[in-house]
Tab-separated table of C-alpha atoms and ligand atoms in Angstrom:
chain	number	residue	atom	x	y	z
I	1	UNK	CA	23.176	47.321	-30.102
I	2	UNK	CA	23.710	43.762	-31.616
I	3	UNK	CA	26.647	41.641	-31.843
I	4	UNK	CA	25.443	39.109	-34.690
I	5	UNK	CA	23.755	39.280	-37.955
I	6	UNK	CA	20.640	37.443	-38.221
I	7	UNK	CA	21.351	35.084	-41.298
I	8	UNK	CA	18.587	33.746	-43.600
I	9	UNK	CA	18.748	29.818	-43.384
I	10	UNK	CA	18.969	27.982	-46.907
I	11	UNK	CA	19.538	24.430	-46.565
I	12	UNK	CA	18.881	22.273	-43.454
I	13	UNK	CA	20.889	18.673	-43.067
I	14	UNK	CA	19.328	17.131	-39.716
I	15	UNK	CA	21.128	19.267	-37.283
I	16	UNK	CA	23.785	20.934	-39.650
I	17	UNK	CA	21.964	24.023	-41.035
I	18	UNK	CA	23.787	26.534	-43.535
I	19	UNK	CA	23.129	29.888	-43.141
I	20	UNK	CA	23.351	32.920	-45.778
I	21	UNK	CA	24.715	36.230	-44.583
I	22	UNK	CA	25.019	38.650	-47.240
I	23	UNK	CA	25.961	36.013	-50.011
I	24	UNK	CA	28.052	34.213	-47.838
I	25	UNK	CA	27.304	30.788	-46.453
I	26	UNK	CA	28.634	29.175	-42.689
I	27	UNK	CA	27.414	26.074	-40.787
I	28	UNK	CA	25.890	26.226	-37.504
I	29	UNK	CA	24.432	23.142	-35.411
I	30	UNK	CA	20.658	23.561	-35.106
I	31	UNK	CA	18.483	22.652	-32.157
I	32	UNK	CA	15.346	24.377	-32.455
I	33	UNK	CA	12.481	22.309	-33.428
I	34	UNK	CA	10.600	22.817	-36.584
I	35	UNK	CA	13.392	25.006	-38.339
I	36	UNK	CA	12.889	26.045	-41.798
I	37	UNK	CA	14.254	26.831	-45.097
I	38	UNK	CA	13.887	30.552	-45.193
I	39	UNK	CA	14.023	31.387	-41.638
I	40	UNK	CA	15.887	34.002	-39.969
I	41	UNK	CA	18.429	32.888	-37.148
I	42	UNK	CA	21.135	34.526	-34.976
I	43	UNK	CA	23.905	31.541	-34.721
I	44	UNK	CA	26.805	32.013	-32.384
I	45	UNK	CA	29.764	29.774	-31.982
I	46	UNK	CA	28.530	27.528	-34.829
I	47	UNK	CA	25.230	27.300	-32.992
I	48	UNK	CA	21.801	28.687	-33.646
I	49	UNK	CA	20.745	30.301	-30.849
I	50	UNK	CA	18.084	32.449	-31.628
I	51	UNK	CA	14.774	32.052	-34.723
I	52	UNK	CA	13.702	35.056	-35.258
I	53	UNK	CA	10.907	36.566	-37.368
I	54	UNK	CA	11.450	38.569	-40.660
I	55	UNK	CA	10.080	41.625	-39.636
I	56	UNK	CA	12.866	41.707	-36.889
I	57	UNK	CA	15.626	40.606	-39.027
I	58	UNK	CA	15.233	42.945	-42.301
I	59	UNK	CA	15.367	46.033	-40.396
I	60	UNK	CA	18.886	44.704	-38.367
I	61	UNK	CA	20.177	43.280	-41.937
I	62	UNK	CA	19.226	46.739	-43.179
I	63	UNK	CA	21.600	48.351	-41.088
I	64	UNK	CA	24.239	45.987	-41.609
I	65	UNK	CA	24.414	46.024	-45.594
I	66	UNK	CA	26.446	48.402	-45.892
I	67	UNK	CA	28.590	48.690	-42.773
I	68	UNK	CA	29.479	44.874	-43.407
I	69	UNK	CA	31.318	45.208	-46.695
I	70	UNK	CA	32.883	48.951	-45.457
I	71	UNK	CA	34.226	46.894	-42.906
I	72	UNK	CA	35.596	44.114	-44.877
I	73	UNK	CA	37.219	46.596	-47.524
I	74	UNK	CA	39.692	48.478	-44.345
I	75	UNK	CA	40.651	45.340	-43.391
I	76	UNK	CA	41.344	44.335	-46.569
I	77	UNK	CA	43.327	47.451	-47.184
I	78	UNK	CA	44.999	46.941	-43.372
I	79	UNK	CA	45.966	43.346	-44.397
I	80	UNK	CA	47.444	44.098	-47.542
I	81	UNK	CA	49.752	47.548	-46.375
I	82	UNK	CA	53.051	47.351	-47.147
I	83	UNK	CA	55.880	46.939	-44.232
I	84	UNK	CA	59.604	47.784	-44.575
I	85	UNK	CA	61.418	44.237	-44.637
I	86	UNK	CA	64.744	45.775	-45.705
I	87	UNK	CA	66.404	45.424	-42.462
I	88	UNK	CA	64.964	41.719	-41.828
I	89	UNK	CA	67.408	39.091	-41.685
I	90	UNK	CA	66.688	36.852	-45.383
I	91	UNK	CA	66.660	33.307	-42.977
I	92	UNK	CA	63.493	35.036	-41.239
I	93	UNK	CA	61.860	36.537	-44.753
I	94	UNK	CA	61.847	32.988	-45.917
I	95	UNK	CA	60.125	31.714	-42.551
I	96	UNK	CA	57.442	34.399	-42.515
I	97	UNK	CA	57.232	33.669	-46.488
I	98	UNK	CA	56.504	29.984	-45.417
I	99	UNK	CA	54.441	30.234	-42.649
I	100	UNK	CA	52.339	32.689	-45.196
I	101	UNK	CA	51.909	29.893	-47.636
I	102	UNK	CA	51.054	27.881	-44.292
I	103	UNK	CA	53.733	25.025	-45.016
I	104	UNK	CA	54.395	23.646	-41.333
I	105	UNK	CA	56.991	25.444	-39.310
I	106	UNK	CA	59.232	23.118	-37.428
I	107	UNK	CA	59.194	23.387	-33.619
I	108	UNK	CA	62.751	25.294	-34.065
I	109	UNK	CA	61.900	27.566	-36.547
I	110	UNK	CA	58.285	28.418	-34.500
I	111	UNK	CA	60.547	28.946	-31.177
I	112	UNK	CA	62.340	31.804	-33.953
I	113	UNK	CA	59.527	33.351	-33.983
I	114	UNK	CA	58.536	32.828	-30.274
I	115	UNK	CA	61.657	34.692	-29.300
I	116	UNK	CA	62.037	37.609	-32.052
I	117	UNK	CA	62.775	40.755	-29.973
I	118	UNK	CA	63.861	42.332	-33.596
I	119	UNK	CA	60.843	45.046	-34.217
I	120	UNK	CA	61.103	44.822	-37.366
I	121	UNK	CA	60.499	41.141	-37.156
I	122	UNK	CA	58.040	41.690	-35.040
I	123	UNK	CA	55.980	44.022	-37.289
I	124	UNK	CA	56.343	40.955	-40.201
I	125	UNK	CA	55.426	38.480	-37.923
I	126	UNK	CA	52.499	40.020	-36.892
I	127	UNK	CA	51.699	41.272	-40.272
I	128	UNK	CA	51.359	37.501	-41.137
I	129	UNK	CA	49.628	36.296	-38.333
I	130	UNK	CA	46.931	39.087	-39.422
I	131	UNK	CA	47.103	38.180	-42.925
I	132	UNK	CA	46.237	34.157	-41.859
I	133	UNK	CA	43.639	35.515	-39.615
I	134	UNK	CA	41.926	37.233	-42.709
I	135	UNK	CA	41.955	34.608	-44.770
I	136	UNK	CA	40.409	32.023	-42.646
I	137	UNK	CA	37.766	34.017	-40.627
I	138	UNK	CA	37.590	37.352	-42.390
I	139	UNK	CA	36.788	40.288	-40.380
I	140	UNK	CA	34.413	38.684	-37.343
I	141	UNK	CA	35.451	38.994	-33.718
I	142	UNK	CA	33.599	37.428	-32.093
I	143	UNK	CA	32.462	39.314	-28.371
I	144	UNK	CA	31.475	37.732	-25.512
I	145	UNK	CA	30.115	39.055	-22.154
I	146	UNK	CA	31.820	37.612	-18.754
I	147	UNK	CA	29.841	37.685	-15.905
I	148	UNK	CA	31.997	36.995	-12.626
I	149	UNK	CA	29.378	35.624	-10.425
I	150	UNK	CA	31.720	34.424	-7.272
I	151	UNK	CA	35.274	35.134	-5.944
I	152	UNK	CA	35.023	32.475	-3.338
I	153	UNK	CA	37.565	29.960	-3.957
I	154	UNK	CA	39.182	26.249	-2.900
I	155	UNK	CA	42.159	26.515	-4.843
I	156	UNK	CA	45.232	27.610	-3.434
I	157	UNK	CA	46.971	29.097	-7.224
I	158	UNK	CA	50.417	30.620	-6.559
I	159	UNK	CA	49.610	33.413	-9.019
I	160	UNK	CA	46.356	34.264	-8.484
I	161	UNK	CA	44.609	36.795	-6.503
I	162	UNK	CA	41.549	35.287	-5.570
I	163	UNK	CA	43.583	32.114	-3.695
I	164	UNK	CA	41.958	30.816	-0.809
I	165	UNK	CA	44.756	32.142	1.545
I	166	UNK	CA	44.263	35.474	0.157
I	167	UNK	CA	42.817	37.048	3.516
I	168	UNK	CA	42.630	40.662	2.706
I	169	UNK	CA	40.106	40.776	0.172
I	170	UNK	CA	35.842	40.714	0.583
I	171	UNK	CA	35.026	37.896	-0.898
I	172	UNK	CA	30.952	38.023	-2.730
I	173	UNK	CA	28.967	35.647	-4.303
I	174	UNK	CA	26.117	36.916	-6.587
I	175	UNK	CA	22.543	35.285	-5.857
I	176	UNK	CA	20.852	33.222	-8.736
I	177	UNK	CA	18.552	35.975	-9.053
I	178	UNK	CA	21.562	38.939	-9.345
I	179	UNK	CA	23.083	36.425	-12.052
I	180	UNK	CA	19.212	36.418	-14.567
I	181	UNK	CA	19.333	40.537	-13.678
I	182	UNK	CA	22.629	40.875	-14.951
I	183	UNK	CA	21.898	38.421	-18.341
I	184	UNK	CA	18.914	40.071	-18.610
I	185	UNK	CA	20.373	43.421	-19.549
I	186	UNK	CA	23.066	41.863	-21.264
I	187	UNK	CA	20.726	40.072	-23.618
I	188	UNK	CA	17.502	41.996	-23.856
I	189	UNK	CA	19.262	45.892	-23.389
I	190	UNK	CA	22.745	45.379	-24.904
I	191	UNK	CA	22.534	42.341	-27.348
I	192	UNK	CA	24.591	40.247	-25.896
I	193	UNK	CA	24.195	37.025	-27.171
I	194	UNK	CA	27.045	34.982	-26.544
I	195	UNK	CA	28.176	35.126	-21.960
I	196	UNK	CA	30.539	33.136	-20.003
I	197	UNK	CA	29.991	32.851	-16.327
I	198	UNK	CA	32.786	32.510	-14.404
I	199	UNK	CA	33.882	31.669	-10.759
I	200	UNK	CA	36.308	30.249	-7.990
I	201	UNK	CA	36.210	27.027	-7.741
I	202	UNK	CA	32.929	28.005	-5.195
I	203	UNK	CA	31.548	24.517	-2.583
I	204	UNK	CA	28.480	27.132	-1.959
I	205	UNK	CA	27.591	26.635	-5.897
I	206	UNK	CA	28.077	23.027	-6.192
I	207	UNK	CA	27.204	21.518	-9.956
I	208	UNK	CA	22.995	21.047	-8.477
I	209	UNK	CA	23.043	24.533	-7.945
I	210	UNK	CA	25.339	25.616	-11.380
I	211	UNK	CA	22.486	22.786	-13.618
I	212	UNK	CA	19.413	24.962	-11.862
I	213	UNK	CA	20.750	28.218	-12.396
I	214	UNK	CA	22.036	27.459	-16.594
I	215	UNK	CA	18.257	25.492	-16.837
I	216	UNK	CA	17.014	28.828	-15.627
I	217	UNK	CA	19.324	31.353	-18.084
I	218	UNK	CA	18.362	29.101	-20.881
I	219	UNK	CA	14.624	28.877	-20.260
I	220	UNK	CA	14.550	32.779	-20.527
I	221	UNK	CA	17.415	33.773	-22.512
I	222	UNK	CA	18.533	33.003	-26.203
I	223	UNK	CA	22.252	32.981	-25.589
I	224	UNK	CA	25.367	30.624	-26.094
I	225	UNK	CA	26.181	30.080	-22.540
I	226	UNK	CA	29.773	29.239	-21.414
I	227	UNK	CA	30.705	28.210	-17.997
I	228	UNK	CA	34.279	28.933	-16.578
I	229	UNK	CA	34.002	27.519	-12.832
I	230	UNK	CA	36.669	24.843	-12.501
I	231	UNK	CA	37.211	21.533	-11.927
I	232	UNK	CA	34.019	19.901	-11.118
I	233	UNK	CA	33.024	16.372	-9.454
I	234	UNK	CA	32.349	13.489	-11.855
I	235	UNK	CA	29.471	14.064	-14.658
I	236	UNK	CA	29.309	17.881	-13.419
I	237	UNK	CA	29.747	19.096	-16.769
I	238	UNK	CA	27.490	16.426	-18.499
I	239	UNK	CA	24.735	17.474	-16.340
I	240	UNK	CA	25.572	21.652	-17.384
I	241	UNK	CA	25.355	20.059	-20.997
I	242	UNK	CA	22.179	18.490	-20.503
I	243	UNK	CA	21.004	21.719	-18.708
I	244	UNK	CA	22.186	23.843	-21.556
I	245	UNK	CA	25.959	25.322	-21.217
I	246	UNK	CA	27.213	24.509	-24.810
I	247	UNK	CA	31.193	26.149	-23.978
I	248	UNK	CA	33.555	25.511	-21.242
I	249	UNK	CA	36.594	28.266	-20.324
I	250	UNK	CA	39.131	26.053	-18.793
I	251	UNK	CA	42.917	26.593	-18.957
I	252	UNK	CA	45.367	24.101	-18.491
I	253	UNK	CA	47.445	27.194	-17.078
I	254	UNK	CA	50.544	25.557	-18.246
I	255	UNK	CA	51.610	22.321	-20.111
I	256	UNK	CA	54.739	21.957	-18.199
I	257	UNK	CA	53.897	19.546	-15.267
I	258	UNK	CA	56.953	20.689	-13.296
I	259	UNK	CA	55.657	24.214	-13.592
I	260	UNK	CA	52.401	23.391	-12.794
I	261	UNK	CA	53.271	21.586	-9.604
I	262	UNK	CA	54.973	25.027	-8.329
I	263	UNK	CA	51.560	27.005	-9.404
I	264	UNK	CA	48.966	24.734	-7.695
I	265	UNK	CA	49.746	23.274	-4.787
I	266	UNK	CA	47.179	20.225	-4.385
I	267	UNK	CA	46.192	20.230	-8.119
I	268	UNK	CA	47.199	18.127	-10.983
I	269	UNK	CA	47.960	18.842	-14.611
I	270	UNK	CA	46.400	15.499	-15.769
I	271	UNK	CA	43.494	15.834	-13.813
I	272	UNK	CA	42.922	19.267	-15.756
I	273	UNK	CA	43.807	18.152	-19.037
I	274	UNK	CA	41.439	14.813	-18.478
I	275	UNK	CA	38.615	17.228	-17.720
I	276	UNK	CA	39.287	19.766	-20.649
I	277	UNK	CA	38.865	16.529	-22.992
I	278	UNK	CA	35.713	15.189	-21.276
I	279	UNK	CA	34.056	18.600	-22.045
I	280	UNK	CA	35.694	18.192	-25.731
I	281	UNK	CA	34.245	14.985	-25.857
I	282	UNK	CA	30.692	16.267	-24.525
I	283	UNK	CA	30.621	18.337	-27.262
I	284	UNK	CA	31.620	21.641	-25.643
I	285	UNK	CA	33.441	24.457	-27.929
I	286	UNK	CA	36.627	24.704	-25.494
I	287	UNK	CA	38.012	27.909	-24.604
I	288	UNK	CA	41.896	27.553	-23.402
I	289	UNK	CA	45.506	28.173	-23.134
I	290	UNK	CA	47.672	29.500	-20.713
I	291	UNK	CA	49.595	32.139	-18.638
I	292	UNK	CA	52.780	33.066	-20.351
I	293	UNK	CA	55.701	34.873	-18.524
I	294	UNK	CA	55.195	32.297	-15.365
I	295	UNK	CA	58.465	31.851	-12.757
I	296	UNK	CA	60.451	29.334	-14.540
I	297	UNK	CA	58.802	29.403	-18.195
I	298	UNK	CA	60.568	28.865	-21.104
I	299	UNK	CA	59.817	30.096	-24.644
I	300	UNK	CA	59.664	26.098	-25.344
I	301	UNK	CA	57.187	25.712	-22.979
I	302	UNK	CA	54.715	28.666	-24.405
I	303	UNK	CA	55.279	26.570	-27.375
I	304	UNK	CA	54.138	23.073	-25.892
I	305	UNK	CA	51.184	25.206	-24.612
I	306	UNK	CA	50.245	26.574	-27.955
I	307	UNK	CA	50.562	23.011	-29.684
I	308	UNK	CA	48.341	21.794	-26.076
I	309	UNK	CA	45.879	24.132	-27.014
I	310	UNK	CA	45.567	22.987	-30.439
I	311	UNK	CA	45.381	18.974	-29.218
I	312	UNK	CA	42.700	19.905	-27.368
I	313	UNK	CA	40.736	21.426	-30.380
I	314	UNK	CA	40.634	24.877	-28.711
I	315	UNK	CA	37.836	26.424	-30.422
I	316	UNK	CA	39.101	29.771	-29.065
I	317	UNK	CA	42.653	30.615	-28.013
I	318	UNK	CA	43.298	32.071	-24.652
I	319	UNK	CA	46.708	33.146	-23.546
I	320	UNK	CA	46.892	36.311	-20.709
I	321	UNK	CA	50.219	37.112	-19.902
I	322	UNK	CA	51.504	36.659	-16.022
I	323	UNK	CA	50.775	39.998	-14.104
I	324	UNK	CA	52.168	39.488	-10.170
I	325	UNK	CA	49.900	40.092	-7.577
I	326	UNK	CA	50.344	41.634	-4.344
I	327	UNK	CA	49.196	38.927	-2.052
I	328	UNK	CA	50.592	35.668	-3.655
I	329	UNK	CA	53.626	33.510	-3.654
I	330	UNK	CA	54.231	34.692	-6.704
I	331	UNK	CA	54.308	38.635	-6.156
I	332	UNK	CA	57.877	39.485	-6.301
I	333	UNK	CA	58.274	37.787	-10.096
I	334	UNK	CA	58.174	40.271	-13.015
I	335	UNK	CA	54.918	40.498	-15.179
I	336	UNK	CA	54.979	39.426	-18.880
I	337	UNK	CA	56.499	41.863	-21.984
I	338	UNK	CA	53.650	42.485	-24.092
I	339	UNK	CA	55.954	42.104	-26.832
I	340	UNK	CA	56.087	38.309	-25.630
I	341	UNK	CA	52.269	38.017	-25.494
I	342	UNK	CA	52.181	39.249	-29.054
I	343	UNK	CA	54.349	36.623	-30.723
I	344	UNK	CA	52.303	34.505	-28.431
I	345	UNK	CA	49.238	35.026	-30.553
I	346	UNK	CA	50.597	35.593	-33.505
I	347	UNK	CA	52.813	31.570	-33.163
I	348	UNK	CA	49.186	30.692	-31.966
I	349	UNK	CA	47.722	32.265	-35.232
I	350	UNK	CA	50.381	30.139	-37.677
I	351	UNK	CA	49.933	27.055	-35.839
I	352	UNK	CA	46.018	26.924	-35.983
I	353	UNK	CA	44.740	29.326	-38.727
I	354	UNK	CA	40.821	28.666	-38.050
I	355	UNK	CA	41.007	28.823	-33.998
I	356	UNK	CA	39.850	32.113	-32.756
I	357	UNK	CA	42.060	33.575	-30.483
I	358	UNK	CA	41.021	36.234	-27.668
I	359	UNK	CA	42.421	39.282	-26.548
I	360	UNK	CA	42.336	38.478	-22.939
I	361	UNK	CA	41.442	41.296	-20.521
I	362	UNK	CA	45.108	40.732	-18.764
I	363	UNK	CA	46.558	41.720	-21.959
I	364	UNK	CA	44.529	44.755	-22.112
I	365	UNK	CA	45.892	45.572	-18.317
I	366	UNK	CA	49.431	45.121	-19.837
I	367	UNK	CA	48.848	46.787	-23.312
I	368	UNK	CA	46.503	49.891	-22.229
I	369	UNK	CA	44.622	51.639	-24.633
I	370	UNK	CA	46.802	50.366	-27.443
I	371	UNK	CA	47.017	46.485	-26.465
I	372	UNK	CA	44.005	45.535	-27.489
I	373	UNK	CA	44.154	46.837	-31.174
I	374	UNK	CA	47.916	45.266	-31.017
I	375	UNK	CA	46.703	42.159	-30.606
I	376	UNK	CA	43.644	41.793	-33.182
I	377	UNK	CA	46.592	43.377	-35.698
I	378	UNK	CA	49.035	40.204	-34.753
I	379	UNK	CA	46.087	37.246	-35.107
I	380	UNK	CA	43.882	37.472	-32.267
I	381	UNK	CA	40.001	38.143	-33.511
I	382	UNK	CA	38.049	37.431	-30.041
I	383	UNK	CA	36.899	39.640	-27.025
I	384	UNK	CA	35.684	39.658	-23.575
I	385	UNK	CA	33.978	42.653	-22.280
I	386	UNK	CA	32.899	42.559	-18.243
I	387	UNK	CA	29.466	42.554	-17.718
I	388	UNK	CA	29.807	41.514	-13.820
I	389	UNK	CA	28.193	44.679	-11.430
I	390	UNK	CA	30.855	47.069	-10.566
I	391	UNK	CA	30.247	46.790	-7.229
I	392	UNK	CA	31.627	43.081	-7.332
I	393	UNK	CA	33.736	43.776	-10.594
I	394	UNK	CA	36.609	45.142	-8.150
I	395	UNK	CA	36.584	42.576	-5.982
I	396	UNK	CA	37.577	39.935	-8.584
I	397	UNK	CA	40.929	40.354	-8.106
I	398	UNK	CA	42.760	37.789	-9.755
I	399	UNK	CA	45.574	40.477	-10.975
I	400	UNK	CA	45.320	44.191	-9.718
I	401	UNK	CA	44.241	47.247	-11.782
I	402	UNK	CA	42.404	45.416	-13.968
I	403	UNK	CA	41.429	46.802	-17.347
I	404	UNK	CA	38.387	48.735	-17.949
I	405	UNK	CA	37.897	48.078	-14.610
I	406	UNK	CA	35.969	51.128	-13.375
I	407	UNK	CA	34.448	51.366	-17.016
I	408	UNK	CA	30.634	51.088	-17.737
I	409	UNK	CA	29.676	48.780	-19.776
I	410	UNK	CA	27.726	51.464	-22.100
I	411	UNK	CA	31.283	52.987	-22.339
I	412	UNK	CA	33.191	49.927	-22.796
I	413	UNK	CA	31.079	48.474	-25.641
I	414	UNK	CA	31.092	52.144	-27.356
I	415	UNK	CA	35.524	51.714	-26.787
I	416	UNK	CA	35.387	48.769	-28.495
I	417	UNK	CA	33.401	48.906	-31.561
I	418	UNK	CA	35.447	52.273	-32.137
I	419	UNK	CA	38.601	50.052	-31.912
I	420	UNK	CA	37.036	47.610	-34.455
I	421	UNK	CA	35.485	49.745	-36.681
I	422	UNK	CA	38.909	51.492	-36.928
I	423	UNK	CA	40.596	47.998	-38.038
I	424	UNK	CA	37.787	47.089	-40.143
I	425	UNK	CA	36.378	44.184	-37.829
I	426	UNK	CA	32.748	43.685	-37.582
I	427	UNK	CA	31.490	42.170	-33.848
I	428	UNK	CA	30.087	39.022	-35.204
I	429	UNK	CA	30.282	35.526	-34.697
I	430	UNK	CA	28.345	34.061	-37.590
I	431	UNK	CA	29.594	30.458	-37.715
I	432	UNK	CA	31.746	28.231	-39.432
I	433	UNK	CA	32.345	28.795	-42.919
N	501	5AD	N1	47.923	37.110	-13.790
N	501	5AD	C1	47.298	36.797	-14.944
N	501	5AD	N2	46.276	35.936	-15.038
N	501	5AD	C2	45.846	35.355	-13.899
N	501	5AD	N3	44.880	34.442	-13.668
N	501	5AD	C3	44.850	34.172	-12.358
N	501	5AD	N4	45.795	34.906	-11.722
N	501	5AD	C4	46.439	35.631	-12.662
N	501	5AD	C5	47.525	36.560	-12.624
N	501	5AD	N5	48.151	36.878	-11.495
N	501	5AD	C6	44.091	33.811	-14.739
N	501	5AD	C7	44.235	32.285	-14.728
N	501	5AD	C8	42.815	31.797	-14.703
N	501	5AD	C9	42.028	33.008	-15.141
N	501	5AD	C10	40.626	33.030	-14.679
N	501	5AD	O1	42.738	34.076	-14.575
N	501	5AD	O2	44.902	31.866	-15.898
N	501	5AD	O3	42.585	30.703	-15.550
């Protein structure tokens, strides 16, 4: 199982390598010492994260030849299918036509798209989302593993299941040495090598603790790691730099301060949005976005989010839609229309054709079966699968019924690459091109 292609390096600027896969060149940063010309590498995230040796690489790149240009030709073929635009309104054929030739969309005509309920609109909107997504990043989706390693939390969220008040749930907290078990299957069983370990904001893992335990993973692992745990105390995510951690998962929620005050009691939007940019200016790839379909939200404010997003040089996308839980403020409120989550990504898509965007697993719990493969169709080209044990996997509770929640990971990852293969997508991340 492997979710990269090892690439053959071919021309090394000081940290900036570029890498050939297949013919084709991308960039990734390089930090190994003593990388050559003519090396093999597994990059991730535009980082090389892994030198490996030929013998190990020809056999992989072996199996790849041909499945890699298969894979490109459906979705080819998927991007280029005809759709029935007969009924469509001409004002919104000429939007989609410019938002194809990627002339900038005012904020009104975006919101047109933002709102479309029309199916048929729908169907062309998404059509061109997928077509923008094609020609930027071709067929890679990118899949990462989430390991949820605590469901203690300080924060008091109105929407979120793991709130501190929250008194009916067990709360867990995996040990430093259940967290390397878990990455070691990930990486050395099921080829993982891209994870993201996320918590509640957690006092019992304070940043000491967090800069041991990422010094650890990266001593014996080859992975991109990504930490998702919060706000921390000053220089907290410096020192996870310096230990390693090289992404950050950190959503401003919502970009509407008035809204944000009635989500998180206690927190502040410009504290959040300060520490999203002090991990952009670290040098952390930045995973972000919001929760669309919140009490109160407007289709301008999903907007603001998207364009928030893109100030903040997301390098991935990541918009789940509301889904009420039980035990918060916030549990009487309907969840988001799928529908709504779609023109999110596909608005997302047209405003910022090179970020990748994720199919959260919230959308999955809203879309089923069929969500997933929805939303890679309408833009979106990144995934999470859950790697945390199931035993604690249930507890995370953030939303109920969770996707693929009772799912094994063997079973989840075989799911998923049938999903992909179907669409033509190959589960790489190879770098920037
Ligand atoms: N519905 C959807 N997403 C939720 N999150 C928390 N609670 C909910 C909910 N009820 C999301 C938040 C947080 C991420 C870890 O989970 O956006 O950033």
């Amino acid at each position: 199982m492997c979710y990269a292609i090892p690439g053959k390096v071919v021309e090394i600027n000081d940290k900036k390598v570029t890498v050939d896969y297949f013919g084709e060149h991308k960039y990734a940063v390089n930090e190994f010492m003593g990388l050559k010309v003519g090396d093999y590498i597994y990059a991730q995230g535009g980082f090389v994260i892994n030198r490996i040796s030929e013998a190990e690489a020809l056999p992989v790149l072996e199996a790849w030849k041909e499945l890699f240009f298969t894979l490109k030709a459906v979705d080819n073929r998927l991007v280029r299918a005809k759709t029935s635009t007969d009924k469509i309104d001409p004002a919104f054929l000429k939007l989609m036509d410019k938002a194809s030739e990627e002339k900038t969309l005012s904020r009104e005509e975006l919101l047109t798209l933002l709102e479309t309920e029309d199916r048929d609109e729908q169907a062309l909107l998404y059509k061109t989302a997928n077509f923008i997504r094609q020609k930027h990043l071709s067929n890679s989706c990118c899949i990462h593993g989430i390991i949820e390693f605590s469901n203690y939390c300080t924060n008091d969220c109105n929407y979120c299941g793991i709130r501190k008040s929250n008194q009916t749930i067990s709360r867990y907290r995996m040990s430093e040495e259940e967290i390397l078990q878990t990455i070691d299957h990930a990486v050395n069983i099921l080829g993982f090598k891209a994870l993201l370990l996320q918590s509640g904001e957690d006092p019992e893992y304070p940043v000491e603790r967090l800069q041991k335990l990422v010094t650890e993973i990266k001593k014996r692992f080859h992975v991109l790691l990504f930490v998702s745990v919060g706000e921390l105390v000053k220089d907290g995510y410096r020192r996870l730099w310096e230990a390693g951690a090289r992404g950050v998962l950190l959503r401003f929620e919502t970009s509407n301060p008035i809204l944000y005050n009635n989500c998180h009691p206690n927190q502040l939007l410009s504290s959040r949005i300060d520490e999203i940019k002090n991990c952009l200016d670290i040098g952390y790839l930045i995973v972000t976005g919001g929760l669309v379909g919140l009490p109160g939200q407007e289709s301008e404010d999903v907007l603001e989010d998207i364009f928030t997003a893109k100030m903040l040089k997301a390098e991935m996308y990541s918009f789940g839609p509301f889904l009420p839980h039980p035990q918060t403020t916030f549990s009487k409120f309907p969840p988001s229309k799928l529908e709504t989550m779609l023109n999110t990504i596909a608005v997302a898509r047209i405003v910022d054709p090179e970020a990748k965007i994720l199919v959260t697993t919230a959308l999955e719990t809203l879309g089923k079966e069929e969500g997933r493969k929805q939303a890679l169709m309408a833009g979106a080209n990144s995934l999470m699968l859950n790697l945390t044990p199931p035993k604690y996997r249930k507890l995370y509770t953030i939303y109920p019924e969770r996707f693929g929640e009772e799912k094994p990971i063997e079973k989840q990852i075989e799911e998923t690459l049938e999903v992909l293969y179907s669409i033509g997508r190959a589960p790489t991340d190879i770098g920037k091109s």
